GROMACS .gro file of C-alpha atoms in nm:
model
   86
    1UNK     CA    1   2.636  -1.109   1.237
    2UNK     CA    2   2.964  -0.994   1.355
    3UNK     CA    3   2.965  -0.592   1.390
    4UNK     CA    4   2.603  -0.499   1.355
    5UNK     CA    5   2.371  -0.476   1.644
    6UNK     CA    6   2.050  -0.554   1.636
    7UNK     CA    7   1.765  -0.363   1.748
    8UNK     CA    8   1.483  -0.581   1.945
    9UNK     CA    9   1.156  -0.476   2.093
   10UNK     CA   10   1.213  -0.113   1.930
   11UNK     CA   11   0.872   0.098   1.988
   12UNK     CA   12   0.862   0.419   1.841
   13UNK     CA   13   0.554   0.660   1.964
   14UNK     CA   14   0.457   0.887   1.678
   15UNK     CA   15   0.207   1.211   1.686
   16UNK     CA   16   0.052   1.275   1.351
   17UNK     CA   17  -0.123   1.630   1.229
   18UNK     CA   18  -0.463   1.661   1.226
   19UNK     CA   19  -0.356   1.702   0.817
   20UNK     CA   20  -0.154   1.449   0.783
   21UNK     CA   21  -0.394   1.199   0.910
   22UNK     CA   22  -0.687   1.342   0.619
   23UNK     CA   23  -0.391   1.235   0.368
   24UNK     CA   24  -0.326   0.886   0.526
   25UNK     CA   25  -0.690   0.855   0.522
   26UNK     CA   26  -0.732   0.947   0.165
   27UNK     CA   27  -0.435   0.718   0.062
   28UNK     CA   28  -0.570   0.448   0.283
   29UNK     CA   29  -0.927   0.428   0.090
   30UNK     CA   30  -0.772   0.428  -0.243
   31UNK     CA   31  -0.575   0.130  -0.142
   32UNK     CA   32  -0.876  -0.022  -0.029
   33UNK     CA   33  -1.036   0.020  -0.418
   34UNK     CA   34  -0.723  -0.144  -0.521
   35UNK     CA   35  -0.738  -0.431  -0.289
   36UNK     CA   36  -1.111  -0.466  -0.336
   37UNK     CA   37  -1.081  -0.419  -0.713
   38UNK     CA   38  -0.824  -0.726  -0.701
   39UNK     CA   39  -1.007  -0.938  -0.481
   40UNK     CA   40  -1.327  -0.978  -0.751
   41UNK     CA   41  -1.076  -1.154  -1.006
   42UNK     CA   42  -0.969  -1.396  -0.751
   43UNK     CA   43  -0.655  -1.221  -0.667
   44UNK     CA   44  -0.543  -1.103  -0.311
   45UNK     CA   45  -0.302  -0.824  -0.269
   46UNK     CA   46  -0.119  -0.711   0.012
   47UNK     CA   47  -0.040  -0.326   0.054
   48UNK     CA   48   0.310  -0.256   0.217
   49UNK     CA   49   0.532   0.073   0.236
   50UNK     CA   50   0.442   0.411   0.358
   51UNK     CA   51   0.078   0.353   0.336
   52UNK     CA   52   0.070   0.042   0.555
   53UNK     CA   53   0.337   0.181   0.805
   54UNK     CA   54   0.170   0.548   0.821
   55UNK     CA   55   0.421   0.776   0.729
   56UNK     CA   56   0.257   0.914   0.407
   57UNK     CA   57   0.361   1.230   0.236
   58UNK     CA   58   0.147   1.431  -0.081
   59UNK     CA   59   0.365   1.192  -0.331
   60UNK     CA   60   0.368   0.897  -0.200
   61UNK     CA   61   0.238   0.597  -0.434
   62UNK     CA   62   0.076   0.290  -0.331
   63UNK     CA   63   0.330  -0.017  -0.275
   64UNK     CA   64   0.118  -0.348  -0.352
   65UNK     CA   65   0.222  -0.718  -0.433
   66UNK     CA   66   0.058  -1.016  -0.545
   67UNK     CA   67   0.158  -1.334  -0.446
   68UNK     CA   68   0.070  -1.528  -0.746
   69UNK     CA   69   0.187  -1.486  -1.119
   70UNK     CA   70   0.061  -1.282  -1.335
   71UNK     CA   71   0.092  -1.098  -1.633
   72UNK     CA   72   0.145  -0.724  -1.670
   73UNK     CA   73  -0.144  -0.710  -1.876
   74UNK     CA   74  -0.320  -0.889  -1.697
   75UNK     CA   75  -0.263  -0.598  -1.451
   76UNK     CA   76  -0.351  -0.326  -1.692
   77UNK     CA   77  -0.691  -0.478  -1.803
   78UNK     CA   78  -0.829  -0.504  -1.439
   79UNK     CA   79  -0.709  -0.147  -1.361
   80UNK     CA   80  -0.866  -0.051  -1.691
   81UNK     CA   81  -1.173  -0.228  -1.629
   82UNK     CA   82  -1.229  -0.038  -1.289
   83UNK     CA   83  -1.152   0.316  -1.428
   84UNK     CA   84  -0.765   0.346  -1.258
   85UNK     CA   85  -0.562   0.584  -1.489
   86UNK     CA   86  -0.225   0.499  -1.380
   0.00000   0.00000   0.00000
């Protein structure tokens, strides 16, 4: 990797607002719905992105990926089925 440096053992300290940590709470419990929601049809999401790293703003959407295939309906029904207007 000619001409980039790499950054090892990086540790970055971050103080969160009494505020912000409500909102990464809130976010954090509506993932869990998702990922429990998911896990009674045999599926087993991961959550990634701002919610998993901490750094949640009023906007910020919940990043989620399933390993195995399937179909966008699929998808739709099970969010559906749980009462998730997307």
């Amino acid at each position: 990797m000619k001409g980039y440096k790499i950054l090892r053992d990086h540790f970055n300290t971050v103080t969160y607002s009494e505020n912000h940590m409500k909102l990464l709470q809130q976010k954090r419990e509506r993932s869990k719905k998702l990922l429990e929601m998911f896990a009674k049809e045999g599926l087993n999401p991961f959550i990634y992105g701002s919610i998993a790293r901490g750094d949640v703003h009023n906007d910020s959407d919940i990043d989620m990926v399933l390993i195995q295939t399937i179909a966008p309906y699929q998808i739709e029904i099970i969010l559906d089925k749980n009462g998730f207007n997307y």
